[in-house]
Coordinates of C-alpha atoms and ligand atoms in Angstrom, one line a residue:
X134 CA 66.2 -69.5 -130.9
X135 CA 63.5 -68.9 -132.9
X136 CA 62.8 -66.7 -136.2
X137 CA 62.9 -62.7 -135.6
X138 CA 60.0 -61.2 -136.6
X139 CA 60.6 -57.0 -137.3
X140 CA 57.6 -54.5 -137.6
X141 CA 58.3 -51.0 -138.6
X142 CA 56.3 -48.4 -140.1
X143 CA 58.0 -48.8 -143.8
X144 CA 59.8 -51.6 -145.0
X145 CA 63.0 -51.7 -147.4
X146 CA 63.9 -54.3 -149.2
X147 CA 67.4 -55.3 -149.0
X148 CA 68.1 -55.0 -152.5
X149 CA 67.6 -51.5 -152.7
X150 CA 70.1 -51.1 -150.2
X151 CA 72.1 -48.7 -152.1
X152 CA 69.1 -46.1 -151.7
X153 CA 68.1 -46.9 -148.3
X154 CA 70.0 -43.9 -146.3
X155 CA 67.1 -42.0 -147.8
X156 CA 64.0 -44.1 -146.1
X157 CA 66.0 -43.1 -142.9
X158 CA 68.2 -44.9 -140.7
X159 CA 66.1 -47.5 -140.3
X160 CA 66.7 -48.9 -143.2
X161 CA 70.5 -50.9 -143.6
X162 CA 70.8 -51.8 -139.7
X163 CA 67.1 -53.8 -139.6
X164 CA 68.4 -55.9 -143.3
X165 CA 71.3 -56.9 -141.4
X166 CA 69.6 -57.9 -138.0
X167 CA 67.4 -60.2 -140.9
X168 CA 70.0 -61.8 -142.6
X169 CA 71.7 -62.8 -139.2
X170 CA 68.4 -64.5 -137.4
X171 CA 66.4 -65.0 -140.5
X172 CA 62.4 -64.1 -140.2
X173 CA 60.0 -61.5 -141.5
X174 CA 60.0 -57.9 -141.9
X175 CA 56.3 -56.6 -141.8
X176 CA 55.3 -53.2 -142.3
X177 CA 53.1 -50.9 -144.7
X178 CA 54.3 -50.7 -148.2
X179 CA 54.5 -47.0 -148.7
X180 CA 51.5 -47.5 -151.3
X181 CA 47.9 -46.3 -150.9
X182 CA 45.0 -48.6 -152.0
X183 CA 41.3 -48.1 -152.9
X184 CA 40.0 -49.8 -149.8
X185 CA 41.1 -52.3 -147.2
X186 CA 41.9 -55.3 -149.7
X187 CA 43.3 -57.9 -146.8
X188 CA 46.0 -58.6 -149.0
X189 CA 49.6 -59.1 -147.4
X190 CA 52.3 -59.2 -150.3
X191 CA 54.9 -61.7 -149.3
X192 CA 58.4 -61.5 -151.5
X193 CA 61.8 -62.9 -150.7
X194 CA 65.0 -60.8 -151.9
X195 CA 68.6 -61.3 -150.8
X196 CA 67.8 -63.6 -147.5
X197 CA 65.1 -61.5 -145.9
X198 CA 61.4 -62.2 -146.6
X199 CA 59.1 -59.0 -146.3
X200 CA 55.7 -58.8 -146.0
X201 CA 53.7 -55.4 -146.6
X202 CA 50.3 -53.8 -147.0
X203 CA 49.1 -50.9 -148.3
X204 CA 46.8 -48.7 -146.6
X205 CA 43.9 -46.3 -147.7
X206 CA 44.2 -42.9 -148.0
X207 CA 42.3 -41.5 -144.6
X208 CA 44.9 -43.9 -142.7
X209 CA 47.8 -42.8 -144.4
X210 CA 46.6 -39.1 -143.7
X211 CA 45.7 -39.9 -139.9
X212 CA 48.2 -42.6 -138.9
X213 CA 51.4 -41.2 -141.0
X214 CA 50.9 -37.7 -141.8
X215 CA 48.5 -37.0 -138.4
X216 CA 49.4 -38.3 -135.3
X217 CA 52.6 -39.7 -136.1
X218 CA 54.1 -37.2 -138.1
X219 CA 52.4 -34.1 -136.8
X220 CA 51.7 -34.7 -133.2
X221 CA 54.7 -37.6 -132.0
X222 CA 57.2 -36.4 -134.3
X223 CA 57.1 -33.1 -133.3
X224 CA 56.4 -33.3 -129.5
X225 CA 59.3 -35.9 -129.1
X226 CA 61.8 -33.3 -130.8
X227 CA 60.6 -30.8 -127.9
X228 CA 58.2 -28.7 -130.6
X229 CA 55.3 -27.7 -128.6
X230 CA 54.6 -25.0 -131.3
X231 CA 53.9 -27.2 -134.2
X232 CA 52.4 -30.6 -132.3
X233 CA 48.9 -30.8 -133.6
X234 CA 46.2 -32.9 -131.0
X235 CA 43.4 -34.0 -133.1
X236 CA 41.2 -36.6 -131.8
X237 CA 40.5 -38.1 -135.2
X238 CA 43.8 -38.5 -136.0
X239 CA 44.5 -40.2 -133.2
X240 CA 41.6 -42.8 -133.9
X241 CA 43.6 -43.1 -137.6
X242 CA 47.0 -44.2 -135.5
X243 CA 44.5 -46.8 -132.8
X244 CA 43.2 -48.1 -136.2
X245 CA 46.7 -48.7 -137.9
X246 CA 48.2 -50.2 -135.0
X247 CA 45.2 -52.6 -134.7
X248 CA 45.0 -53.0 -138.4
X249 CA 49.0 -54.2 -138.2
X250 CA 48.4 -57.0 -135.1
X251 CA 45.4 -58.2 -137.4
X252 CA 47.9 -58.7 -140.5
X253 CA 50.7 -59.7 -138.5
X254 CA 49.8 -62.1 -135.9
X255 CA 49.5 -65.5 -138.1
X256 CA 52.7 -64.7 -139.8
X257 CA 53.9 -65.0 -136.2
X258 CA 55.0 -68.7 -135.2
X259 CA 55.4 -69.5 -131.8
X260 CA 59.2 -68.7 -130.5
X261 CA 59.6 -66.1 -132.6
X262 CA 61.2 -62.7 -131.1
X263 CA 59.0 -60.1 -132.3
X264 CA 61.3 -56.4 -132.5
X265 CA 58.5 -53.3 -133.1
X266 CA 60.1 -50.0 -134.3
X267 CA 60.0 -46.5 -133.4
X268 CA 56.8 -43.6 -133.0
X269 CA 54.3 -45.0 -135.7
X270 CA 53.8 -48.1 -133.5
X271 CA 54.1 -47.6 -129.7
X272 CA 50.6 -49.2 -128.7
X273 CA 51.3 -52.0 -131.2
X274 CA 52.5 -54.5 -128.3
X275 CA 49.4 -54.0 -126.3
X276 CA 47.3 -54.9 -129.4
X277 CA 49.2 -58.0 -130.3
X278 CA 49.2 -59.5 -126.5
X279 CA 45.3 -58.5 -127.2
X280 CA 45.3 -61.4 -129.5
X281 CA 46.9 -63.9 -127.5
X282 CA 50.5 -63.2 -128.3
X283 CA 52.5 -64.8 -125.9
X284 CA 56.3 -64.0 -127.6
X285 CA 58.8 -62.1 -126.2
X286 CA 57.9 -58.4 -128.0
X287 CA 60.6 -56.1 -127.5
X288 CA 60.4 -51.8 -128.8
X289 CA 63.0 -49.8 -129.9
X290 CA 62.3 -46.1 -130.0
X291 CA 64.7 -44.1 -132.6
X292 CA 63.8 -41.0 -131.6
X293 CA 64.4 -39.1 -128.3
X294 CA 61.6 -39.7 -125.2
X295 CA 60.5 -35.9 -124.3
X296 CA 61.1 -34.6 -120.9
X297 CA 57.6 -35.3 -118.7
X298 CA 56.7 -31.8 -119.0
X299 CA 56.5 -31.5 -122.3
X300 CA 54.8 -35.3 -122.8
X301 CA 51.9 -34.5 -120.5
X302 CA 50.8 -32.1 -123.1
X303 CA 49.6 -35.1 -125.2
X304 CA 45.9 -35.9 -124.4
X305 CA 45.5 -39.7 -123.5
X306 CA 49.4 -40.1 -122.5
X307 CA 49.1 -42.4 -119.8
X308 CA 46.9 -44.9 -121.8
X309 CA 49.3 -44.3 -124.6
X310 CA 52.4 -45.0 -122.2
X311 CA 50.1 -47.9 -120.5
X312 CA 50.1 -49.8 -123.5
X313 CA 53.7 -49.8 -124.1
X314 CA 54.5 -51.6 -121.0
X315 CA 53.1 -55.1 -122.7
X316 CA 56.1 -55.0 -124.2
X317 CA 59.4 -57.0 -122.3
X318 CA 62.0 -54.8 -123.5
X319 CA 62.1 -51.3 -124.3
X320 CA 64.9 -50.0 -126.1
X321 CA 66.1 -46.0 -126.0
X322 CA 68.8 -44.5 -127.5
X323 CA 70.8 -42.7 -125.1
X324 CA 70.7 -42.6 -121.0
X325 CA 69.1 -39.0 -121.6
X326 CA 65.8 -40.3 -123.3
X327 CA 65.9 -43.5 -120.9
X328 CA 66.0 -41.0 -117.9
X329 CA 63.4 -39.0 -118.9
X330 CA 60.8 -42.4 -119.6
X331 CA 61.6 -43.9 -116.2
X332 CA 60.8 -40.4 -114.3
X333 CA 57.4 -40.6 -116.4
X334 CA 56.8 -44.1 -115.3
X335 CA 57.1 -43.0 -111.9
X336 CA 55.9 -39.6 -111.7
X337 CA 53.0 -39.8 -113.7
X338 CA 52.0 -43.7 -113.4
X339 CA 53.1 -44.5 -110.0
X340 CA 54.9 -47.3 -111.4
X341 CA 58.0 -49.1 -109.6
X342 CA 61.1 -47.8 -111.3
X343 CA 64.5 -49.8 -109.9
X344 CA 67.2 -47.1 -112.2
X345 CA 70.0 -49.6 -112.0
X346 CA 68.5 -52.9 -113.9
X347 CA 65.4 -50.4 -115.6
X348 CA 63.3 -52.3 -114.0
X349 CA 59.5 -51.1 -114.3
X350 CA 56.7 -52.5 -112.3
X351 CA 53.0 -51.4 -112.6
X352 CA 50.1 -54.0 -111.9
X353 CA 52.1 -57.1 -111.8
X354 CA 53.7 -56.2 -114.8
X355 CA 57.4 -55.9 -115.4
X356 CA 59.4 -54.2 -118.5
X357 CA 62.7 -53.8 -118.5
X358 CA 64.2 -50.5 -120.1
X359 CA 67.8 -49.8 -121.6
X360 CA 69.7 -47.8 -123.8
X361 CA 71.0 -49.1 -127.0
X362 CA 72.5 -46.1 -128.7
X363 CA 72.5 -47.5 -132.6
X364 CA 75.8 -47.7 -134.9
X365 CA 76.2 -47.5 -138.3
X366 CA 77.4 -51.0 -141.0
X367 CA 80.7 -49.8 -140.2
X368 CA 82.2 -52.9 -142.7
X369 CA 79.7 -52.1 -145.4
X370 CA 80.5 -48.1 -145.0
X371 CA 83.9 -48.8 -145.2
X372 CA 83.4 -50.9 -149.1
X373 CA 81.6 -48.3 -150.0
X374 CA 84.6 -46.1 -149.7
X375 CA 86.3 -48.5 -152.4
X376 CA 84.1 -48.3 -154.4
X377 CA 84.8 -46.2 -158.5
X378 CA 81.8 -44.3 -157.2
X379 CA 83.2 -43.3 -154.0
X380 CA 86.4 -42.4 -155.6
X381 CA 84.8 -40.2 -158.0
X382 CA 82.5 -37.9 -156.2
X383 CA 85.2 -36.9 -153.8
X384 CA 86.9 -36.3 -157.0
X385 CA 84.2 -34.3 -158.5
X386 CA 83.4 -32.1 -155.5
X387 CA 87.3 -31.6 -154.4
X388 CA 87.9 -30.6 -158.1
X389 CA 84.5 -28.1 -157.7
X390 CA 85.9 -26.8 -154.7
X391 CA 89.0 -25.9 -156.0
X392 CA 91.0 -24.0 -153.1
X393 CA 88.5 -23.6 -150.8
X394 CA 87.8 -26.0 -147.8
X395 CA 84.8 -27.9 -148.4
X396 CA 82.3 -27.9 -145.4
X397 CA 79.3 -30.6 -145.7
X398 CA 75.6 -31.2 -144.7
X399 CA 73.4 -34.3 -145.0
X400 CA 70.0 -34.0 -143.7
X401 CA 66.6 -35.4 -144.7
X402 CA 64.5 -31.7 -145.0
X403 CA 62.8 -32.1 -141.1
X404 CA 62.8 -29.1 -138.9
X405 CA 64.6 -31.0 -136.2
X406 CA 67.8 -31.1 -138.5
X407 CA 68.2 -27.2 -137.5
X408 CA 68.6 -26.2 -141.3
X409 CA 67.4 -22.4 -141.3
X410 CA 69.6 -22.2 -137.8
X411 CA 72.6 -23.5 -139.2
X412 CA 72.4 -21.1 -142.2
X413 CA 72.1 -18.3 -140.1
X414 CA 75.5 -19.8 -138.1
X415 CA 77.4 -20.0 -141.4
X416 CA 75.7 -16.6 -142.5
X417 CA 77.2 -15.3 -138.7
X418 CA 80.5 -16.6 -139.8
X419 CA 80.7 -15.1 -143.2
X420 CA 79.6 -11.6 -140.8
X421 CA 82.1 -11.9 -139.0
X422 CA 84.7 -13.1 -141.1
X423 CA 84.4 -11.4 -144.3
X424 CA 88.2 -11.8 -145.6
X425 CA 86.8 -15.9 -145.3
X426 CA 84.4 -16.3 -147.7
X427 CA 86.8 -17.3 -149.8
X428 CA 88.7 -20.1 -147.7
X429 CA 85.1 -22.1 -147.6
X430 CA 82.4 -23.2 -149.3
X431 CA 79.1 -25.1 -147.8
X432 CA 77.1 -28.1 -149.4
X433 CA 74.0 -28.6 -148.1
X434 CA 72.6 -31.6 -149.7
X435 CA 69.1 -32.1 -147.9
X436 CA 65.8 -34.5 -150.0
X437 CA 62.5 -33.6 -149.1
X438 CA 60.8 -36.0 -147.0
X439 CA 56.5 -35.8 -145.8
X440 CA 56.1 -33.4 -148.3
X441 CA 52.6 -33.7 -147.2
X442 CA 52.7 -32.1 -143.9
X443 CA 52.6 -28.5 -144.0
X444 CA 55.2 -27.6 -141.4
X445 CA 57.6 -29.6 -144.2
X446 CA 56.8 -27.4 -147.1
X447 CA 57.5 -24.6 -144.6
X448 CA 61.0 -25.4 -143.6
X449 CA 62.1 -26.1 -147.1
X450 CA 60.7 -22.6 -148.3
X451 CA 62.8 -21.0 -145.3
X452 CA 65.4 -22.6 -146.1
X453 CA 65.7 -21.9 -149.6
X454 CA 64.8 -17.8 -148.4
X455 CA 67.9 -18.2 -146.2
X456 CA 70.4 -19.8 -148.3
X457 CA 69.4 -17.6 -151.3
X458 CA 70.1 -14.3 -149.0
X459 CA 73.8 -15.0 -147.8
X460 CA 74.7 -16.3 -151.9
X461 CA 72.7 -13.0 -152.7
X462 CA 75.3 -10.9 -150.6
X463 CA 78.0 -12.7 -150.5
X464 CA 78.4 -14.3 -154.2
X465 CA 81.2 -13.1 -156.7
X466 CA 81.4 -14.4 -160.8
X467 CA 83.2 -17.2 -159.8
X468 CA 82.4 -17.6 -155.9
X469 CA 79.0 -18.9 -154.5
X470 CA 79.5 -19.5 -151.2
X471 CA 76.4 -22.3 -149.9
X472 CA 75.3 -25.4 -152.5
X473 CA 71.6 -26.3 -151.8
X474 CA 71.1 -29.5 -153.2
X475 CA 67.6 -31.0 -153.2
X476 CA 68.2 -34.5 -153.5
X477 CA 69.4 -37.4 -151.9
X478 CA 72.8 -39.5 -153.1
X479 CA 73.4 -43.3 -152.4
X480 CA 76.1 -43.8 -149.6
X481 CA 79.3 -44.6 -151.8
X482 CA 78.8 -40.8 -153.0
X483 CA 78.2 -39.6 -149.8
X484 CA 81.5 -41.4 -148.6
X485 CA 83.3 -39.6 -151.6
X486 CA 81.6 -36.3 -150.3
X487 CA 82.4 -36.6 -146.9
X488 CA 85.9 -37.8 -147.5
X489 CA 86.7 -34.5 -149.6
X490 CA 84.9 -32.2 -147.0
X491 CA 87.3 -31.0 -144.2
X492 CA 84.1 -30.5 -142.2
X493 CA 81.5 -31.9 -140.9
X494 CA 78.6 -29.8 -140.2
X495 CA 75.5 -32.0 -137.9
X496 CA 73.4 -29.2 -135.7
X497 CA 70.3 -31.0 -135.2
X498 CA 68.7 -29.2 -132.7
X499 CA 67.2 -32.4 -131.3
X500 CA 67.9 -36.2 -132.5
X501 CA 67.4 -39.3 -131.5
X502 CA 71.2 -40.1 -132.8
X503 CA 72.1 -39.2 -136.0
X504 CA 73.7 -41.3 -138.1
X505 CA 75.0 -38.7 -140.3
X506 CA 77.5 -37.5 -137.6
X507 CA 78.9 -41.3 -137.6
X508 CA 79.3 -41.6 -141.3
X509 CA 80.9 -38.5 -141.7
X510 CA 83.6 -39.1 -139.5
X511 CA 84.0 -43.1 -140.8
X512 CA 84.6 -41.2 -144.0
X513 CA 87.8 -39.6 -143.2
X514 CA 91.7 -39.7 -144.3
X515 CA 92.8 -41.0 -141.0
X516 CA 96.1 -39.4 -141.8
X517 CA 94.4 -36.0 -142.2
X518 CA 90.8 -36.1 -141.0
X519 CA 87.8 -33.5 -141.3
X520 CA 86.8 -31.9 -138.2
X521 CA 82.8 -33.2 -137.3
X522 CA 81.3 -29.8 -135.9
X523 CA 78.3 -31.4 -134.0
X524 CA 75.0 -30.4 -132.1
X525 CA 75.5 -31.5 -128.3
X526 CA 71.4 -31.8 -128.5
X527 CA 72.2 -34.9 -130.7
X528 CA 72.2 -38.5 -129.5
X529 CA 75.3 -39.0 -131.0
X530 CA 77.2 -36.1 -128.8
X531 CA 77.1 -38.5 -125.9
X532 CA 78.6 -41.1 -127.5
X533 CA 81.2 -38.5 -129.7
X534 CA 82.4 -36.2 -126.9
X535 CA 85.5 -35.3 -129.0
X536 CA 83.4 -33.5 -131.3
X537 CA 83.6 -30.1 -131.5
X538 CA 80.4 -29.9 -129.7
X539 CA 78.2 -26.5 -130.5
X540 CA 74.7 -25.0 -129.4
X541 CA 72.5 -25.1 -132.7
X542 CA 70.3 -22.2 -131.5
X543 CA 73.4 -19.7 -131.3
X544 CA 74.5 -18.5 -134.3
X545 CA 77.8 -17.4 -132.3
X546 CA 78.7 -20.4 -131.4
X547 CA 78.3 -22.2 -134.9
X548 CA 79.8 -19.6 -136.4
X549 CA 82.9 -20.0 -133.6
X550 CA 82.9 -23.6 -134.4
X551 CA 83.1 -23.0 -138.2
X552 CA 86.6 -21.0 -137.2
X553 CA 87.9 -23.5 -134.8
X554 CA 87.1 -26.3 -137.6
X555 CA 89.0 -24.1 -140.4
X556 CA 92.1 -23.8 -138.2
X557 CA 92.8 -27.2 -136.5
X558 CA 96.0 -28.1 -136.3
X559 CA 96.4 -32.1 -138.0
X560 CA 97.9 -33.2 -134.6
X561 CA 94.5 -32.1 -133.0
X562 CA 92.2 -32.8 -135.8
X563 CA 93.7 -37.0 -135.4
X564 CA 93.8 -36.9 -132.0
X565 CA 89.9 -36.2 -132.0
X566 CA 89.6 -38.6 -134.7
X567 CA 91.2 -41.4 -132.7
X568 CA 88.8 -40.9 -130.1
X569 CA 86.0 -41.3 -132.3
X570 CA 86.7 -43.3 -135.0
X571 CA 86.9 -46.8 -132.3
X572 CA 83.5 -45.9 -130.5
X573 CA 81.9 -45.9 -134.3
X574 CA 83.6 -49.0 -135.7
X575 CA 82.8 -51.0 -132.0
X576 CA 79.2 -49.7 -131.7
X577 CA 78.3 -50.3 -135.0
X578 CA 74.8 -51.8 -135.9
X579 CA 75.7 -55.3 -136.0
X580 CA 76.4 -55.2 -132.4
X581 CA 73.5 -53.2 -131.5
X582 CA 71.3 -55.5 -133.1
X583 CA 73.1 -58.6 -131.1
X584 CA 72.8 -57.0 -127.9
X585 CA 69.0 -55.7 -128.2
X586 CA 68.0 -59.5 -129.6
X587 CA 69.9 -60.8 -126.5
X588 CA 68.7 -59.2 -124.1
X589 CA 65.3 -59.5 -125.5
X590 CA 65.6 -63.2 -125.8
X591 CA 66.8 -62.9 -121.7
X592 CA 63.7 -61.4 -120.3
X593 CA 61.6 -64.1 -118.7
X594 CA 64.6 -66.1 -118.2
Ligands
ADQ109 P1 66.8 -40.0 -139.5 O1 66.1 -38.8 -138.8 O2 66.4 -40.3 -140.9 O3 66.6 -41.3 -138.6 P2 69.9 -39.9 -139.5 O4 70.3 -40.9 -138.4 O5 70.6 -38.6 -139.5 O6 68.4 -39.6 -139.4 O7 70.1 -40.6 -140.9 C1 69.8 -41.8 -141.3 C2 70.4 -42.2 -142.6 O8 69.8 -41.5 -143.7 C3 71.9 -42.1 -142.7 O9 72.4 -43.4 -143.1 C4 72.1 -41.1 -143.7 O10 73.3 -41.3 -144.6 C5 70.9 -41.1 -144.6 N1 70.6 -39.7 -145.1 C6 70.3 -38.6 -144.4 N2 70.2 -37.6 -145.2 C7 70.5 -38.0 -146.4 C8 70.6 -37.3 -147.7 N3 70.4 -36.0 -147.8 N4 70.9 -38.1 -148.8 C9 71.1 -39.4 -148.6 N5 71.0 -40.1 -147.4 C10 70.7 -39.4 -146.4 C11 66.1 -41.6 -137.3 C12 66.4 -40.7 -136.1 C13 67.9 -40.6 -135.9 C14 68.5 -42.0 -135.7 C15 68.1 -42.9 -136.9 C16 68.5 -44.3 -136.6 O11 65.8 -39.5 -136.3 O12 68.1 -39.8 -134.7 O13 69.9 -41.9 -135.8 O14 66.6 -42.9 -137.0 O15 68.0 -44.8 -135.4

């Protein structure tokens, strides 16, 4: 086989691995896919420069060799913040009410994408597999072949596929979805977001769909879609939990907490995390169980991220509104019942954070996966496990059925589930934890990287 070549949006370099949860999930499973197949990682730096220099920075750290440019300010406002980060984004997390359609910004993304093939294509030899990632760079297959690539190209989209209704809002959809069949394999996350691409493929193209192999035929073509749901470095997680760090912050937050049971979120600030909706479940719960407050405290530990789109500095202002109303009512000299913190942690402290916290709290109210929901329950005292409360609009619920499985837009039900949680029996609380713990240390990303490289090498066979 030949070198794999991976183009994403952003690229992290391995060495600052410990920080990576933050960049997204991306992040720690593509490093390891690279060390195992050797190649390139391409992608924009995260850096904005004057004017188009041409200039692709190549450096070599830890095994994996990167290779990233910057890009000007109007394409990082049209590509990243515009159309892929206020009209994808959104409309693929079912959010009609904030997906903005604005032909310029959809030039910006064409530009990118075209701008990335340019950079990319002579760092490409000839059998290399070439792996493109997620929203920012669906039409980038298309414009590669457009320069003569003959590789296998394979996609992986980490973010759900809207239903057709909803995806027929977006102007231009069939070119869009046109373009992405130039790839040979296109990789989903669950059965639910596959389903909903095929029934586009033949509803709106006319394409031949065969639902069994994934088959999909249009003009002669044929790309073959799958699900791959992704895992987490269940070995790596697992060191981390050795680690003095680890050991300390569950320390420090069980000797914060005191008596009370420790209930935890991790989110990157993104209105499809269901922030404001879960503080109105806990504030339900604290409603309806006043003689509580005192059994539980919440940590909410949630970094900004695209500060620069304005629906971001709107959830984060909610947010703060909400949390500061319930401590408001609710908060006694030496109780406050919800921690907001406004930062991200590396993952050993997160393993010490999630290994003092009896629960889990994950109500997305639409994710691709959620890798969160996996590392929480990873984190755990097998002998006396956390309960992971967890959205069922969540990638991960398909693939975590023994979760206790709630509706983030009732308030009733998270609250219920907060209850539930608080008074599981151990027996119960392991059972559910054997049923999860083996899907998440078999799935992990190692695997999922093995099987999406195989079957990509496959095709054309
Ligand atoms: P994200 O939306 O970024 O990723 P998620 O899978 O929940 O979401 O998290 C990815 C990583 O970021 C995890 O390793 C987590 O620990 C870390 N992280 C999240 N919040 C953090 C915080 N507050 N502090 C520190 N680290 C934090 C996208 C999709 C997901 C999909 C992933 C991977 O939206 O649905 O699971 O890609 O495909």
């Amino acid at each position: 086989m030949g070198r794999l070549v991976v183009i994403s949006n952003r690229v992290a370099v391995p060495k600052a691995r410990g920080a990576a949860g933050a960049q997204g999930g991306l992040a720690g499973a593509l490093n390891s896919a690279l060390k195992d197949y050797g190649g390139i990682w391409f992608g924009w730096s995260g850096q904005e420069s004057d004017d188009r220099t041409g200039n692709i920075n190549m450096q070599r750290n830890d095994g994996v060799t990167t290779a990233t440019i910057d890009l000007p300010e109007r394409d990082i406002d049209e590509y990243y913040n515009g159309y892929a980060n206020s009209t994808l984004w959104p409309l693929f997390h079912y959010r009609l009410d904030l997906t903005e359609y604005e032909r310029e910004t959809g030039k910006g993304y064409e530009r990118v994408n075209e701008r990335f093939a340019e950079c990319v294509t002579p760092l490409i030899e000839e059998d290399d597999l070439v792996w493109v990632h997620d929203y920012h760079l669906l039409p980038l297959g298309e414009r590669l072949r457009s320069r003569g690539l003959k590789n296998r190209i394979g996609f992986f989209l980490h973010i759900p596929w809207p239903p057709t209704r909803l995806f027929v809002s977006l102007p231009f959809h069939e070119r869009l979805v046109k373009t992405m069949l130039e790839y040979d394999l296109i990789g989903f996350q669950t059965g639910e977001w596959l389903e909903s691409f095929l029934h586009y493929c033949r509803k709106e193209l006319g394409a031949e769909v065969d639902e069994a192999s994934g088959r999909i035929t249009l003009d002669g073509r044929t790309v073959i879609a799958k699900a791959y749901p992704i895992g987490i470095d269940w070995e790596h997680f697992q060191s981390q939990g050795e680690t003095e760090t680890a050991k300390q912050a569950e320390e420090r937050l069980l000797s914060s907490t005191r008596n009370r049971a420790a209930m935890i979120g991790v989110d990157r600030l993104d209105y499809s995390k269901g922030l404001p909706e879960r503080i109105d479940g806990i504030g339900r719960f604290f409603d309806q169980h006043p003689d509580r407050v005192r059994d539980l405290v919440y940590i909410q530990i949630a970094p900004p991220s695209r500060e620069d789109v304005e629906s971001y500095q709107h959830i984060r202002a909610m947010l703060e509104q909400k949390t500061g109303q319930i401590n408001g009512a609710r908060s006694e000299v030496d109780l406050v019942p919800i921690r907001y913190v406004n930062r991200g942690y590396s993952h050993p402290e997160l393993f010490g954070f999630f290994r003092a916290s009896k629960i889990g709290l994950v109500t997305p109210l639409r994710d691709g996966m959620n890798l969160v929901a996996k590392e929480y329950v990873a984190a755990q005292d097998p002998e006396d496990p956390g309960v992971l409360i967890l959205s069922r609009f969540a990638g991960a619920a398909q693939q975590l059925p023994d979760a206790v499985l709630v509706n983030p837009h009732s308030p009733d039900d998270v609250s219920h589930a907060i209850r539930i949680a608080l008074d599981m029996p151990k027996k119960e609380r392991r059972e559910r934890y054997e049923a999860m713990i083996g899907t998440i240390r078999d799935d992990n990303v190692q695997d999922w990287t093995k099987r999406f490289c195989a079957d990509l090498e496959a095709t054309r066979n």
